[in-house]
């Protein structure tokens, strides 16, 4: 079969010979080895690098979580001292939110948005690379603090005045603030890039309401990032200026209002919640229809409820602050808006349920994870509604009940969604299917583990166990069913069950990588455009840019409705559609060329922030590198000029051969 | 508003259509300068109860004029307006609510 | 079989990627300056023994430098207009004038900061001081970045090595420049003209 034969050939990227020097350096040309990754601007490679980085930080954050649970498994825990415990829970949350969930979503968006909209790359490939390197360097920068005097210890929302130099004299919070700033630039550039990509680079015929739902949800996320990141940027600058340059922003002695930080943080922080969970909603909305053999129920409702969540998400931030003395008017207003935002979320859950209703359900691992999300996210959503009731929330604030709530929405929502995506898209990304049997074990251990871990926390919280206390004592643990010792032990056991579940996933990845069996072209009988190309996709994604006529275009190319019986009958296989594309392939596809500048520019930023903390001279050096890289960048066209492409010569390139 | 939605070519080639003449730009700049002079005069002349609303209105007029004419938003594709005003309106709404929780407006 | 270059084909909306990206960025910047302005508005009256805004603001001076920045928007738009007509010399001239006006504004700000500091308003003096210098400083950094871009552009044009469409590059820097100007329009009214 033509597709399989070509695969090795397709892996050879376009050869570019730089004839001219732009600014300072010639273009990188290596197409193999580490240079092919480090200087790449290919959205798929960057997507995979985002994913690998996120997975690494997932493990780091997971180990931190296990240490926390070990400490709390028994009364008077001795695993960590109080100081280290503070650092541990702060970095666990920071790592999971900013260095795992956000980059993982960015990675999946990077990989699949261009494929789903029928584009060959993103709008700004070099900015895309810049975003990845900034994220990686920002993540490393934050974690450097472990080795340079101690990590941040103020909790992930770093309330003032606790974050001031008086209460946190190490450099941990400085690293934290600057590191998040760097990751923030990455998110902002990524958001601009993907918004422009989605608006401008859709295949002919793909109107907004024909876009796959994952792309839609990710677009909402990018708009949230676009507008939310600058708010935390302001907050982090105020904090850094206070800690490093003597500003007074959170200095109560000077008349400062500590609520300033809380407001700025949560104006960012609540949209952030939807930034974390909407990608998973998008994945689930892709997976459920495929394995229910039905189109998504009420596609426009899913789209508009997603947009509504994005919009209303801006008006609910103060519900994180009900216990701070906002005053009755503010509390009442934010209570009501918070109850309102449950509505569009409920709409989505109804849509997913009705998508499965009457479908021919196929319980693949991806499907199991998606169903797991519907159930467990709903649990978290319901405990969320209890927070919207301000009197009840006042009781729950800063207890384990809150911890239980946000782990159900984040682990039950975001993480299960990602795993569903991994199992669903693995054959697309790597050309091999993850082991389904191991996947089943992976799923059940994760679900059982997470319920054992986070379920008891509802009880612990309502019994009054505060979050962020490094020890609890036997004397105050209570008796009977509500005994804190019992439920803390269950939660700690659960966390290790969960860890084994995730370990099984990693084992599955290794087993799959060693397994020579290739995946079929369209293993799940999928519906959207990303499946209308080889596994993994060629560098230029599509031999010919498809013209789109339907929502679920790929499905409609495979199936046609029989007008007599109103049933779908197959008119083409995926292989036939691919073969058809190859025959009509575009010639002379010029992909954006690799570049040194993204990694150099990104590398300069942590040098500057490092200098801000330790020595301004280092910051100046970083600034010079930044300026140098910016000029190099500006002088280099993103696609090498025509004369640099070898396919003007008689031999032609790999891609040229593909065309025949 | 005469937003040109039908034009589809890249802006660089068709800017003559949505640009203005040099004289037009100078006229806009003159109006902006005049408003600025009026703004500064409020420091020296007592406008009584109209002081605050007048200043805010003049600020908004200048803002919209620069955005509409110098930044061509009035003549350009609607998507640009949507993108920019979405951010602007969100910023005004969110930060006004933020200041309201500090009872800023009833001091 | 058509020739297809990845970025060569007509975009779905018919508008250029760079311009759309620039407007998205400016929309995002609204939230950044909104946060800084709100922080200043909240803190402008909290002076803890330091000077009050009305005691140190020099309205005639700031009015002149505001006027200079406003006029730099005019010269910028003339540069964009000339670039679209491919009048290279005029483009370069207006870009240079814009950069000079911008530099005058930044120079004025440096003078103003020095004067305020001598009158007893340091960065750490009070909440008013911290939030005033942070807000106007952020704006000043934006203007400075704009000046660097303008000067770089003039330099690059002399060597005529600009990648992409020349007029579009000028237009993008123009959008950034005007945005910095409109932020100053707001700062001038809210910070300088409306008393505490």
mmCIF file of N, CA and C in Angstrom, chain B residues 4 7 12 19 29 34 55 58 81-82 94 105-107:
data_model
loop_
_atom_site.group_PDB
_atom_site.id
_atom_site.type_symbol
_atom_site.label_atom_id
_atom_site.label_comp_id
_atom_site.label_asym_id
_atom_site.label_seq_id
_atom_site.Cartn_x
_atom_site.Cartn_y
_atom_site.Cartn_z
ATOM 1 N N UNK B 4 -15.570 48.514 6.124
ATOM 2 C CA UNK B 4 -15.483 47.837 4.843
ATOM 3 C C UNK B 4 -15.261 46.353 5.069
ATOM 4 N N UNK B 7 -13.893 43.961 1.509
ATOM 5 C CA UNK B 7 -12.560 43.910 0.908
ATOM 6 C C UNK B 7 -11.752 42.774 1.510
ATOM 7 N N UNK B 12 -1.839 45.646 3.035
ATOM 8 C CA UNK B 12 -0.738 46.425 2.496
ATOM 9 C C UNK B 12 -1.055 46.938 1.093
ATOM 10 N N UNK B 19 -6.958 54.458 3.938
ATOM 11 C CA UNK B 19 -6.164 55.512 4.545
ATOM 12 C C UNK B 19 -6.851 56.856 4.345
ATOM 13 N N UNK B 29 -5.140 65.633 13.825
ATOM 14 C CA UNK B 29 -4.146 66.010 14.831
ATOM 15 C C UNK B 29 -4.484 67.366 15.433
ATOM 16 N N UNK B 34 -6.420 70.549 19.997
ATOM 17 C CA UNK B 34 -7.387 71.481 20.567
ATOM 18 C C UNK B 34 -8.031 70.883 21.814
ATOM 19 N N UNK B 55 -13.845 66.007 31.497
ATOM 20 C CA UNK B 55 -12.511 65.428 31.310
ATOM 21 C C UNK B 55 -12.596 63.999 30.781
ATOM 22 N N UNK B 58 -13.714 64.013 27.146
ATOM 23 C CA UNK B 58 -12.635 64.433 26.237
ATOM 24 C C UNK B 58 -11.587 63.343 26.083
ATOM 25 N N UNK B 81 -11.445 45.379 15.172
ATOM 26 C CA UNK B 81 -12.208 46.117 16.184
ATOM 27 C C UNK B 81 -12.661 45.173 17.278
ATOM 28 N N UNK B 82 -13.153 44.005 16.839
ATOM 29 C CA UNK B 82 -13.661 43.023 17.800
ATOM 30 C C UNK B 82 -12.567 42.637 18.785
ATOM 31 N N UNK B 94 -13.950 44.743 34.118
ATOM 32 C CA UNK B 94 -13.360 43.987 35.217
ATOM 33 C C UNK B 94 -12.724 44.918 36.241
ATOM 34 N N UNK B 105 -15.732 54.146 44.178
ATOM 35 C CA UNK B 105 -16.587 55.139 43.529
ATOM 36 C C UNK B 105 -17.505 55.858 44.504
ATOM 37 N N UNK B 106 -17.556 55.402 45.760
ATOM 38 C CA UNK B 106 -18.442 56.098 46.698
ATOM 39 C C UNK B 106 -17.648 56.803 47.785
ATOM 40 N N UNK B 107 -16.374 57.079 47.479
ATOM 41 C CA UNK B 107 -15.563 57.810 48.450
ATOM 42 C C UNK B 107 -16.039 59.270 48.525
#
